[in-house]
CSV table of C-alpha atoms and ligand atoms in Angstrom, one decimal:
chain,number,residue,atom,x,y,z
A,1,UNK,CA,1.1,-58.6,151.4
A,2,UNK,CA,1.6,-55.8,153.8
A,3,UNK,CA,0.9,-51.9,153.0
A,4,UNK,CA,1.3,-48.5,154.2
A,5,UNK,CA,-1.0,-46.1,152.3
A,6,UNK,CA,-0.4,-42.6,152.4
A,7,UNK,CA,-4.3,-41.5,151.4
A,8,UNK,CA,-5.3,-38.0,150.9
A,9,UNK,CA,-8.0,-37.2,153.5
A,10,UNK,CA,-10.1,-33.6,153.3
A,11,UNK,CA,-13.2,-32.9,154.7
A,12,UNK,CA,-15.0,-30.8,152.0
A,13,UNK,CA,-14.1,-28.4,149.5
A,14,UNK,CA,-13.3,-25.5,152.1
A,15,UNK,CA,-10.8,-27.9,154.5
A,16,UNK,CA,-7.5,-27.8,153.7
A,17,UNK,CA,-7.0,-31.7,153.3
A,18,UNK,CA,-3.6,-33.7,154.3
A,19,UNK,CA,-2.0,-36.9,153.8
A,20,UNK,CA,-2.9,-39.7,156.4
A,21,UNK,CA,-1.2,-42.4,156.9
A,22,UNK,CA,-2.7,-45.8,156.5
A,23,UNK,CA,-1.6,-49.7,157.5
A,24,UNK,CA,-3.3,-52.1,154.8
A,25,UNK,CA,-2.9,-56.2,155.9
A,26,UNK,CA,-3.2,-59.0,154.4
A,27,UNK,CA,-3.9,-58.1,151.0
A,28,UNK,CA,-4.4,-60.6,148.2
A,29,UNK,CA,-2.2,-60.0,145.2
A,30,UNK,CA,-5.5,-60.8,143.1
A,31,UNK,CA,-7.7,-58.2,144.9
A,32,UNK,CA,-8.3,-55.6,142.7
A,33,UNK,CA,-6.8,-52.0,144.4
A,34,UNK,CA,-10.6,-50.5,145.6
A,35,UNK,CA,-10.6,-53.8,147.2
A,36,UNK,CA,-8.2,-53.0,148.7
A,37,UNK,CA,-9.5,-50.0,149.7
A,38,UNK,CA,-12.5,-51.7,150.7
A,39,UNK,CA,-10.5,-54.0,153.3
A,40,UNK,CA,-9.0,-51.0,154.3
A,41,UNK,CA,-12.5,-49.2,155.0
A,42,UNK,CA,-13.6,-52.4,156.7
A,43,UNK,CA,-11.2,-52.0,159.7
A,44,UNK,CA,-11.9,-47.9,159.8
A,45,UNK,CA,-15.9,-48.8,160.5
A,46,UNK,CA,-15.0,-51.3,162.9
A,47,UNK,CA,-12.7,-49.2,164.4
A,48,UNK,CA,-15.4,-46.4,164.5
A,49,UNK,CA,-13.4,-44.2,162.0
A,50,UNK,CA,-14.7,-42.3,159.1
A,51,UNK,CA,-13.8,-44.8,155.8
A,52,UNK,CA,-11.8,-43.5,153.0
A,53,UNK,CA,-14.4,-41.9,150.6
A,54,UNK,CA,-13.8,-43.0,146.5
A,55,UNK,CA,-15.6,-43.1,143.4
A,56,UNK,CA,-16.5,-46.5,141.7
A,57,UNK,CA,-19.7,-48.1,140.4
A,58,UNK,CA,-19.1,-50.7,137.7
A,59,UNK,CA,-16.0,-51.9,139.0
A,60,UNK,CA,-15.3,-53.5,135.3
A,61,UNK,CA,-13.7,-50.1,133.4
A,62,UNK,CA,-16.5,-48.9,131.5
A,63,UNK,CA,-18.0,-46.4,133.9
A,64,UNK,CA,-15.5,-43.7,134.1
A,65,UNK,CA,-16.0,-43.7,137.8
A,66,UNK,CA,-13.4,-44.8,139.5
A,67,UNK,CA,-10.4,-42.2,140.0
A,68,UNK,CA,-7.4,-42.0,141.9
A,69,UNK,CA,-3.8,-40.5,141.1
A,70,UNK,CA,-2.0,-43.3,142.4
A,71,UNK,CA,2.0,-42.9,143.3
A,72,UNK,CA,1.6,-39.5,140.7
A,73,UNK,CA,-0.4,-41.4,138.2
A,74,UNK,CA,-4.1,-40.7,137.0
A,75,UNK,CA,-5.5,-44.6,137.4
A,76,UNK,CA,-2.1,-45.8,138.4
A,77,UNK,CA,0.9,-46.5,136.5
A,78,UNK,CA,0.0,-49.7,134.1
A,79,UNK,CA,-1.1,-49.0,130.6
A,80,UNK,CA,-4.4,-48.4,130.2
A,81,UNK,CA,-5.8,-49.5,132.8
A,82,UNK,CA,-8.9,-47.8,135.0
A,83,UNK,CA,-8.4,-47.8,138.9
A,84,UNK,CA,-11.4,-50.5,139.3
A,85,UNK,CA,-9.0,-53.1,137.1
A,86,UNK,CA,-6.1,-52.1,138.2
A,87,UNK,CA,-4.7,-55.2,140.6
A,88,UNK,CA,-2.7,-55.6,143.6
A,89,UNK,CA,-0.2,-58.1,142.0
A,90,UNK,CA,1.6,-54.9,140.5
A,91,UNK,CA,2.6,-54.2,143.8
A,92,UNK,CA,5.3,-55.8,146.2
A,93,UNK,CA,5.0,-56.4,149.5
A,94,UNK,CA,5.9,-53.6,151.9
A,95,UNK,CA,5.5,-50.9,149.2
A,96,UNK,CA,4.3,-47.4,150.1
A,97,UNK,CA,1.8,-46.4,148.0
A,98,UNK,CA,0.5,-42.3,147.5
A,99,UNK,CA,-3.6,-42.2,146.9
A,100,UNK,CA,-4.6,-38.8,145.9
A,101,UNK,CA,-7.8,-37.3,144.4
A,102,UNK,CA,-7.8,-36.0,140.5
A,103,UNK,CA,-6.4,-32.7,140.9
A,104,UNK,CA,-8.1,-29.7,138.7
A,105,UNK,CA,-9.8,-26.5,139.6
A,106,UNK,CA,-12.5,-27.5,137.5
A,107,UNK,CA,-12.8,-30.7,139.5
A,108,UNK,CA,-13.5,-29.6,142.9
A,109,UNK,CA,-12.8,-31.9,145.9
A,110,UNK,CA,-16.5,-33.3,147.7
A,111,UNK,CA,-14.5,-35.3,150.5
A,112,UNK,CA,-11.1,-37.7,150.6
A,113,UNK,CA,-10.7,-38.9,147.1
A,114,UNK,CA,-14.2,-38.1,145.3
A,115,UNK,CA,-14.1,-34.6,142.9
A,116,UNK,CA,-16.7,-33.5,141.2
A,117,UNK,CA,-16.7,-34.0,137.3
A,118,UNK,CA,-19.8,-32.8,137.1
A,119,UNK,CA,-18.1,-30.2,134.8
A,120,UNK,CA,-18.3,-33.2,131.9
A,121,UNK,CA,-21.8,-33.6,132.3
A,122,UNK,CA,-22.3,-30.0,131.3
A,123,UNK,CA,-20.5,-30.3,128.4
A,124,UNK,CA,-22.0,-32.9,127.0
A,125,UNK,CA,-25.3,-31.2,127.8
A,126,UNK,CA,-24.5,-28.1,125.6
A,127,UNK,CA,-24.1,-30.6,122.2
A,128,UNK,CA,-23.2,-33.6,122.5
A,129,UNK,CA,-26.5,-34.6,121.5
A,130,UNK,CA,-28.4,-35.5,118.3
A,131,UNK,CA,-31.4,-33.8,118.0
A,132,UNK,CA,-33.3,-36.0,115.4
A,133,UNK,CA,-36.6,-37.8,115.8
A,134,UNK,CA,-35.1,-41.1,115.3
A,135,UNK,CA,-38.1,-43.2,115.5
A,136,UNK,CA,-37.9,-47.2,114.7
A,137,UNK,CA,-34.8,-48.8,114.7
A,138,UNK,CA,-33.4,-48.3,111.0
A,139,UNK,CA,-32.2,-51.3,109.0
A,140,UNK,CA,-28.0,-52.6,109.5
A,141,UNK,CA,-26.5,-50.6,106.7
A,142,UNK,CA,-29.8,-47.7,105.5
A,143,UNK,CA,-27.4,-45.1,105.8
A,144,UNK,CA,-24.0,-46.4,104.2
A,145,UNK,CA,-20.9,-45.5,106.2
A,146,UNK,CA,-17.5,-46.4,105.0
A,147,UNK,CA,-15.4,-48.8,107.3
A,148,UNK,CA,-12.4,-46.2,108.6
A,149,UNK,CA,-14.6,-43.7,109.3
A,150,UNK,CA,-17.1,-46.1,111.6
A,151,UNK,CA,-14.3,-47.4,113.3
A,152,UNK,CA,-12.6,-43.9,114.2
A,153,UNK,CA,-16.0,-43.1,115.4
A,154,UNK,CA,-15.9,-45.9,117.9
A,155,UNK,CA,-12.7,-46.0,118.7
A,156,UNK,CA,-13.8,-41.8,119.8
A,157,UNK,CA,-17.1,-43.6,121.7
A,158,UNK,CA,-14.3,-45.4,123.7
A,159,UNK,CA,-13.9,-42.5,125.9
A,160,UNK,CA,-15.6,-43.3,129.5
A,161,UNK,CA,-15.4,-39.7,130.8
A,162,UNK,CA,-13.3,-40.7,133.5
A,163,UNK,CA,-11.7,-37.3,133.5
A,164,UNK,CA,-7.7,-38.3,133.8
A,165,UNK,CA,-6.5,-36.5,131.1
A,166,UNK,CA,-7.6,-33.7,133.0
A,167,UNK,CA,-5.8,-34.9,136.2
A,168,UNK,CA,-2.4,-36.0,134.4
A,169,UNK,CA,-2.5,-32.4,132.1
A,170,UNK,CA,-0.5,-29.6,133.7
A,171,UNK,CA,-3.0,-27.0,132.1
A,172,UNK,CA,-5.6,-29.1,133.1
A,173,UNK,CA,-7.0,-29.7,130.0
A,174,UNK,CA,-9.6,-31.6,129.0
A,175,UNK,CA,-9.6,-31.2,125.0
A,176,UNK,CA,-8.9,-35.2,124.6
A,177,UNK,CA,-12.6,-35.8,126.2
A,178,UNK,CA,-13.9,-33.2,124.5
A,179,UNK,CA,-12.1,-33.8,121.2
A,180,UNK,CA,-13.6,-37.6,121.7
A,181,UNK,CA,-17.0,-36.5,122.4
A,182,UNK,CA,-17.0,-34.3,119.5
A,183,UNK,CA,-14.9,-36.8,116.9
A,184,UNK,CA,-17.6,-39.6,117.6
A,185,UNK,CA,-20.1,-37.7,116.0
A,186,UNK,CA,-18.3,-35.6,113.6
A,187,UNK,CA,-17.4,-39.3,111.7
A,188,UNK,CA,-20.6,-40.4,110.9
A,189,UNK,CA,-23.1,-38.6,109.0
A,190,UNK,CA,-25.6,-38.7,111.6
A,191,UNK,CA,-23.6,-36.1,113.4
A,192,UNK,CA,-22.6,-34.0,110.9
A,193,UNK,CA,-26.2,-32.2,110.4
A,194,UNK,CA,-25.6,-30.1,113.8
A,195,UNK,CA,-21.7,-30.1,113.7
A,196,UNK,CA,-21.0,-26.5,113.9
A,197,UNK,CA,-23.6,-25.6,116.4
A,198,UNK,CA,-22.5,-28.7,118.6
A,199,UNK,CA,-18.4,-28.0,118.8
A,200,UNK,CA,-19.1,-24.3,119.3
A,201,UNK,CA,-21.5,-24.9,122.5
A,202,UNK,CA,-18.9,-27.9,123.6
A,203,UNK,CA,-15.8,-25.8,123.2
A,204,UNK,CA,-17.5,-22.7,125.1
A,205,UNK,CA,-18.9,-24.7,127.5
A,206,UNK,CA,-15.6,-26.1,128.1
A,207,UNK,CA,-13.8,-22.9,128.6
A,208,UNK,CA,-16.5,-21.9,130.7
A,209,UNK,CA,-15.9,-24.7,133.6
A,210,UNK,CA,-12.3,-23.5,133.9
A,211,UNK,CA,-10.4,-26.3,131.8
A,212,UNK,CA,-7.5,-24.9,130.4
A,213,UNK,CA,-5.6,-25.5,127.0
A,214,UNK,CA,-4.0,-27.5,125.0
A,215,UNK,CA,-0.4,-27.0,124.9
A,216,UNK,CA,1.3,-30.9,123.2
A,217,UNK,CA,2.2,-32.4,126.3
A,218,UNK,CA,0.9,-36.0,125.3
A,219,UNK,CA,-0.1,-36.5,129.0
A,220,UNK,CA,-3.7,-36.8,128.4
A,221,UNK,CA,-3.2,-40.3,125.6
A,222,UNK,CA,-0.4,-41.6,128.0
A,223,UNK,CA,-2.4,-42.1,131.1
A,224,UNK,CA,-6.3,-42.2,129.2
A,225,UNK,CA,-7.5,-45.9,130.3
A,226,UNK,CA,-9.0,-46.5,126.7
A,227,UNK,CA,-6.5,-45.8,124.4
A,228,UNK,CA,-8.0,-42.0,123.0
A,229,UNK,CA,-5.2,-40.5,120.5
A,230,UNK,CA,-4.6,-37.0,120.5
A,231,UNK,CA,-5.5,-37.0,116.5
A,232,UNK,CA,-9.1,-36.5,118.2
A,233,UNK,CA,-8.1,-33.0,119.5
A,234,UNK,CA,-7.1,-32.1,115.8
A,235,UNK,CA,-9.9,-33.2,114.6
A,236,UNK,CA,-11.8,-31.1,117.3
A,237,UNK,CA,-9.7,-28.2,116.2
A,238,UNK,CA,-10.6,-28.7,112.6
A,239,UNK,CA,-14.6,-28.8,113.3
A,240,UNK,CA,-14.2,-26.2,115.1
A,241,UNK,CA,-12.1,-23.8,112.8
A,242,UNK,CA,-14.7,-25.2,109.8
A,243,UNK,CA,-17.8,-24.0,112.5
A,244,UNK,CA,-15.7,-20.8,112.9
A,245,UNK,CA,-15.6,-19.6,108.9
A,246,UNK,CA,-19.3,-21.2,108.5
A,247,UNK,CA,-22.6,-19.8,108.1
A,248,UNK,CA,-24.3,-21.9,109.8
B,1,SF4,S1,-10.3,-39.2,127.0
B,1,SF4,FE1,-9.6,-41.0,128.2
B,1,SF4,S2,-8.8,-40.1,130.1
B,1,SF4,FE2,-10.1,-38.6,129.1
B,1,SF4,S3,-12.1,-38.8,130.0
B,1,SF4,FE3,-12.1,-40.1,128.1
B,1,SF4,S4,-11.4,-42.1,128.8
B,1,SF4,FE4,-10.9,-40.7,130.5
B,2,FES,S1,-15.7,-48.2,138.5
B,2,FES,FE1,-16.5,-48.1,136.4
B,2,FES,S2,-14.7,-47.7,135.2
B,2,FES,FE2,-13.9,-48.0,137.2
């Protein structure tokens, strides 16, 4: 099938950045869409045009890398669903397709399509963490953990950090991630021996990169690639009102 991309191209943080417009041939319904890219950035080198700059590593949706609003939508409009497995069979020939970068102020633009989440990183460096010697491996089932609570834990360890619910919140939020991060250690008792101390340095550390709040809009669970419920930000907003009226 045939094409035309309308890509957002900026040169750094400080240009002001504009829509290009793009032809892209030829393209395989079963390529995957930053293959499409790549085909794309194979006829800008040759050409001796700077390629389209984007995010990706694993290419197989469990790095969080990969970005992209695509046509409005943080990783495209099918149902969860990362950029990187996102395929060009949901597309029709002759379609017009808008490629933008996540847009936050906490995610600044580096060039074309690539922001920096860096901002994540941060947070998860203020607590989400376990400090304990762990030592040897310990046996399957030494420290006894009912069944709901180990899979709410893992269904929190889901999140990839990928930072759309950011992109699709209009407050720019990013409480689901953090409300993961924090959930999949608040469910298991590993993680409950630094709880208070770890949602207090996660939530400040949050406000500090510029996210803002929560205010119900559901965006965040409708476009998040691995399923994360919003039940994860009340259960960050329980730790951290039990942290608030603790001691500890
Ligand atoms: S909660 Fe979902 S959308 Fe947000 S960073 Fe995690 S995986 Fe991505
Ligand atoms: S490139 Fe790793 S999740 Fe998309």
């Amino acid at each position: 099938m045939n094409l035309t991309l309308k890509v957002w191209r900026q040169k750094n943080a400080l240009d002001k950045g504009r829509l290009e417009t793009y032809q892209a041939k030829d393209i395989s319904e079963h390529m995957s869409f930053l293959e499409m890219l790549d085909v794309v950035n194979e006829e800008l080198i040759k050409k001796g045009d700077d390629p389209i700059h984007f995010d990706h590593d694993c290419r197989e949706g469990i790095c969080g890398a990969c970005s992209l609003v695509i046509d409005g939508v943080p990783h495209g409009k099918e149902h969860a669903t990362t950029t990187c497995q996102l395929h060009m069979r949901h597309f029709k020939d002759g379609d017009t397709i808008f490629i933008e970068p996540f847009r936050a102020k906490a995610f600044p633009v580096i060039k074309d399509l690539v922001v920096d989440r860096s901002a994540f990183d941060r947070i998860m460096a203020a607590g989400g963490f376990i400090s304990i010697n762990a030592g040897g491996a310990p046996d399957g089932n030494a420290v006894p953990i009912p069944k709901p609570d180990a899979d709410k834990a893992m269904d929190a360890a889901a999140c990839i950090g990928c930072g759309a619910c950011v992109a699709a919140c209009k407050n720019a939020s990013a409480m689901l991630f953090v409300g993961a991060k924090v959930s999949q250690f608040a469910y298991l008792p590993q993680g409950r021996v630094e709880r208070e101390k770890r949602v207090r340095a996660m939530v400040a550390q949050m406000e500090k990169e510029g996210f803002g709040g929560c205010t119900n809009q559901y965006e965040c669970e409708a476009v998040c690639p691995k399923e994360i419920k919003v039940s994860m930000i009340a259960k960050m907003n329980r730790e951290f009102f039990r942290a608030a009226v603790s001691a500890k």
